Tab-separated table of C-alpha atoms and ligand atoms in Angstrom:
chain	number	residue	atom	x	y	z
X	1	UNK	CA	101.562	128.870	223.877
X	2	UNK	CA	104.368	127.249	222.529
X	3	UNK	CA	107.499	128.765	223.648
X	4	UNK	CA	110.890	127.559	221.418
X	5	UNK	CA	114.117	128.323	224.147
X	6	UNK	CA	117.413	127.919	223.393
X	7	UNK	CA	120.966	129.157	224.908
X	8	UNK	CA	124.477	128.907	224.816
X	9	UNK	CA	126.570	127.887	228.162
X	10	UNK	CA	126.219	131.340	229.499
X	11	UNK	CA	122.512	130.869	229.492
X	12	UNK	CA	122.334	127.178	230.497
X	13	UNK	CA	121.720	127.272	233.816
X	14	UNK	CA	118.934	129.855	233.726
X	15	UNK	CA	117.201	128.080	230.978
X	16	UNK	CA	116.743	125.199	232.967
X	17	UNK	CA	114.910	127.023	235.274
X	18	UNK	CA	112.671	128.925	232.255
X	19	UNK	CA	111.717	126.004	231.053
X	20	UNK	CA	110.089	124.501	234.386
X	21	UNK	CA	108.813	127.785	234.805
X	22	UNK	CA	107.543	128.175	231.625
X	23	UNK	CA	105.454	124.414	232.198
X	24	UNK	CA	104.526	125.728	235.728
X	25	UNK	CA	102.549	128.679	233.714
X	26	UNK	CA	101.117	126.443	231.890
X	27	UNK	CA	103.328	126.611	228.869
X	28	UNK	CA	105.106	124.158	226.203
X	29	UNK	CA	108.565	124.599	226.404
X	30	UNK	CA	110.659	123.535	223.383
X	31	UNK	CA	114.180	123.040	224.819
X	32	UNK	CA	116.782	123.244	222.105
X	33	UNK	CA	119.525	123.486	224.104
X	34	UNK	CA	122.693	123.608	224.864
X	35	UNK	CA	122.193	120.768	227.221
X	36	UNK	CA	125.582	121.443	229.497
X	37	UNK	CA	127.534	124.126	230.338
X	38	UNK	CA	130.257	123.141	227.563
X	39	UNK	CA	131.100	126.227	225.662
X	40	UNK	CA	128.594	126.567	222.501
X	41	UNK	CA	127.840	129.168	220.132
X	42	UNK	CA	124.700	131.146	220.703
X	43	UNK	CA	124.246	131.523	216.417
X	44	UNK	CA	123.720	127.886	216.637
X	45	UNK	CA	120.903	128.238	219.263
X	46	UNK	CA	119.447	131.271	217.828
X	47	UNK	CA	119.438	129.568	214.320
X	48	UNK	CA	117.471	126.163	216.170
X	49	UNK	CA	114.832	129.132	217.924
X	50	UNK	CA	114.229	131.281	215.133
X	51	UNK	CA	113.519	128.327	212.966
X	52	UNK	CA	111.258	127.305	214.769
X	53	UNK	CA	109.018	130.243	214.916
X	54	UNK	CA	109.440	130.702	211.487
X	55	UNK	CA	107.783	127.549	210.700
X	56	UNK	CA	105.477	128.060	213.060
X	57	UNK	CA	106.285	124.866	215.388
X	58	UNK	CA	106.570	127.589	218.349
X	59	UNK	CA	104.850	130.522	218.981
X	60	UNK	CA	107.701	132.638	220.738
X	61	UNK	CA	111.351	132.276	221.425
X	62	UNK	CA	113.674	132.961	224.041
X	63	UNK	CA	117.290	133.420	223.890
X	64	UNK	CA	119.632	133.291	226.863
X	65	UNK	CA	123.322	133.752	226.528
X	66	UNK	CA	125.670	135.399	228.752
X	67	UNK	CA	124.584	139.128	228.061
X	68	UNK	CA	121.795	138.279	226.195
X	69	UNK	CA	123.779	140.436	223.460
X	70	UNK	CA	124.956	137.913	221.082
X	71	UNK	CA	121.902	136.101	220.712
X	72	UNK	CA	119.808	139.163	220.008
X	73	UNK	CA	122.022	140.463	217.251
X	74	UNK	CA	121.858	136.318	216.085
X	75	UNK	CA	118.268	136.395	215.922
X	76	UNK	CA	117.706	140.048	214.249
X	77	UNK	CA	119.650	138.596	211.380
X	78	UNK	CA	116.584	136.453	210.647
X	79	UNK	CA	113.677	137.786	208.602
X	80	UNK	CA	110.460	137.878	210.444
X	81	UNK	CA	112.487	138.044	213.769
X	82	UNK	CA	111.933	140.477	216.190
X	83	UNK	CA	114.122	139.962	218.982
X	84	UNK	CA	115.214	142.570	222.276
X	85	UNK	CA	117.048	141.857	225.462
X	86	UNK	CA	114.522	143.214	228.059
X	87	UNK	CA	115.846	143.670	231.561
X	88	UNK	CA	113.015	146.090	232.629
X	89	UNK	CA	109.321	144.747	233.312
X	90	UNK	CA	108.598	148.004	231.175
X	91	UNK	CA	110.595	147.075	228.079
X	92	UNK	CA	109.253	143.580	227.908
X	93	UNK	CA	105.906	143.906	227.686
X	94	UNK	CA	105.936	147.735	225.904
X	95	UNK	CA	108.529	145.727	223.421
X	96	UNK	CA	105.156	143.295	222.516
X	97	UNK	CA	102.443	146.189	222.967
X	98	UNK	CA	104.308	148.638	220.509
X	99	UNK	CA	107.158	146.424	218.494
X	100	UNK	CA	105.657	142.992	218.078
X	101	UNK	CA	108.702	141.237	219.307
X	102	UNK	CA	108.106	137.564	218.925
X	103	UNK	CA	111.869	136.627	220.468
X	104	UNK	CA	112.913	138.000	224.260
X	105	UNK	CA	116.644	138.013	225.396
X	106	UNK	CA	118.023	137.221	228.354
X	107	UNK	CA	121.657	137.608	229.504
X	108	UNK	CA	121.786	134.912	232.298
X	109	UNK	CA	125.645	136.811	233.616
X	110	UNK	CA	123.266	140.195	234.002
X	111	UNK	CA	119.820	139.466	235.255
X	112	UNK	CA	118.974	137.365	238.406
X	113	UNK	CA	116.887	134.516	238.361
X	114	UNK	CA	113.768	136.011	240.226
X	115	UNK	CA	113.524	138.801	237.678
X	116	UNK	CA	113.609	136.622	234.412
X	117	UNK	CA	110.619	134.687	236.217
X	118	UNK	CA	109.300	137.994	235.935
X	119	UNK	CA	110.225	139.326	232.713
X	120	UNK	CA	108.970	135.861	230.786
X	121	UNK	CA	105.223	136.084	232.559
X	122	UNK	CA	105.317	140.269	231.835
X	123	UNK	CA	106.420	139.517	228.351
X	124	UNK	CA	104.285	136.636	227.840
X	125	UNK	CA	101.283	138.475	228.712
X	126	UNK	CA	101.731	141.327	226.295
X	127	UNK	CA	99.492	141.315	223.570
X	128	UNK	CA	100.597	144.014	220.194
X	129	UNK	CA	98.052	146.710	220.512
X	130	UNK	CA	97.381	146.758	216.697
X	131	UNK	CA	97.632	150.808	216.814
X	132	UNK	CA	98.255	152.266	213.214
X	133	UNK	CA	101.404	154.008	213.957
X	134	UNK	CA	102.884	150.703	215.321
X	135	UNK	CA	101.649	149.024	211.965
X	136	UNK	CA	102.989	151.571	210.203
X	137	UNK	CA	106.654	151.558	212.189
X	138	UNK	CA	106.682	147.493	211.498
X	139	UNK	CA	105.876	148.177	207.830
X	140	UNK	CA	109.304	150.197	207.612
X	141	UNK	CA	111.147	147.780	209.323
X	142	UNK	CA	109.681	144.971	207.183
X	143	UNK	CA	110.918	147.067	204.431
X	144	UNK	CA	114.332	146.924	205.186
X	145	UNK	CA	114.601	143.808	205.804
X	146	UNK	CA	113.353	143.194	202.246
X	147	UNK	CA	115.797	145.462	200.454
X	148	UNK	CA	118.809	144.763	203.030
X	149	UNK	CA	118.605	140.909	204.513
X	150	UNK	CA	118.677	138.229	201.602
X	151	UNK	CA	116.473	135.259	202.901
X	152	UNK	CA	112.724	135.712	203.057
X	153	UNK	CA	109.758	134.985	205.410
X	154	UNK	CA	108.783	131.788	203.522
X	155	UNK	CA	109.996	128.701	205.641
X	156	UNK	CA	111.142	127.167	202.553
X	157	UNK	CA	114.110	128.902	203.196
X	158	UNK	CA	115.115	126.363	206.282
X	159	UNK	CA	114.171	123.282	204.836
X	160	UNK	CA	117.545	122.271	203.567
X	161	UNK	CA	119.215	123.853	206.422
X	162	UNK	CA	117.780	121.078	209.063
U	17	RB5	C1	129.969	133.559	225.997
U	17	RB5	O1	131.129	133.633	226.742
U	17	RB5	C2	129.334	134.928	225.857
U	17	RB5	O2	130.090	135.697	224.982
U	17	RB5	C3	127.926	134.788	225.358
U	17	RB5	O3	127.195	134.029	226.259
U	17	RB5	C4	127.145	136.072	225.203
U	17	RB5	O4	127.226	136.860	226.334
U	17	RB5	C5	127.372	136.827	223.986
U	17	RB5	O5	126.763	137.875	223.776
């Protein structure tokens, strides 16, 4: 899979290490920063990874900021983004089986190292189960998003925001 990752400089140093683990499971890791621990804005980051996905150039995302807060609510904001901190090996791969998410976020200041190894393969290896009820819960939430969030799923919508 492609996997788009992206953080601010709370999330830096552990998405160094996501990315070579990411390669080590035998992954493409799109790295779109921050490249330092300079303070940087995790919209910016979550705009880059969202993007991304939308125009299908990456499979999945995965945000890392401090708390893994910011960049969730970031990525929500984007229209055929479904995006959860998951801290629990139960949450991250239920989150796929039951809610589709396509974005997982990590706070880097929370979490040790070990266990977001472990949450990325989990998540990673989650498939949505399809079930009608789940259909039918993503339907509603697709239908807010199109009365309540402006932009649309089309990736027309990024191309003059490069
Ligand atoms: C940056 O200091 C911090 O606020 C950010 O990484 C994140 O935790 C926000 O939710």
């Amino acid at each position: 899979m492609i996997i788009a990752v992206g953080a601010d400089h709370g999330g830096f140093l552990l998405k160094t290490k996501i990315v070579e683990f990411l390669k080590e499971l035998g992954h493409e890791a799109n790295d779109l920063g921050t490249h330092s621990e300079e303070p940087a804005d995790y919209p910016d980051y979550a705009r880059v990874v969202c993007r991304q996905i939308l125009q299908k150039k990456a499979d999945k995302g995965i945000l890392i900021c401090g708390s893994g807060v910011g960049a969730c609510v970031a990525a929500n904001k984007f229209p055929g983004i479904r995006a959860a901190i998951c801290h629990d090996t139960f949450s991250a791969h239920q989150g796929v089986e039951d809610d589709n998410i396509n974005v997982l976020c990590l706070g880097a200041r929370v979490i040790g190292d070990e266990l977001a190894k472990d949450l990325v393969k989990v998540w990673l290896s989650a498939s949505f189960s399809e079930a009608e009820r789940h259909r039918r819960r993503l339907s509603k939430v697709e239908e807010i998003e199109r009365e309540f969030l402006k932009g649309n799923r089309n990736s027309d919508t990024f191309k003059d925001r490069a």
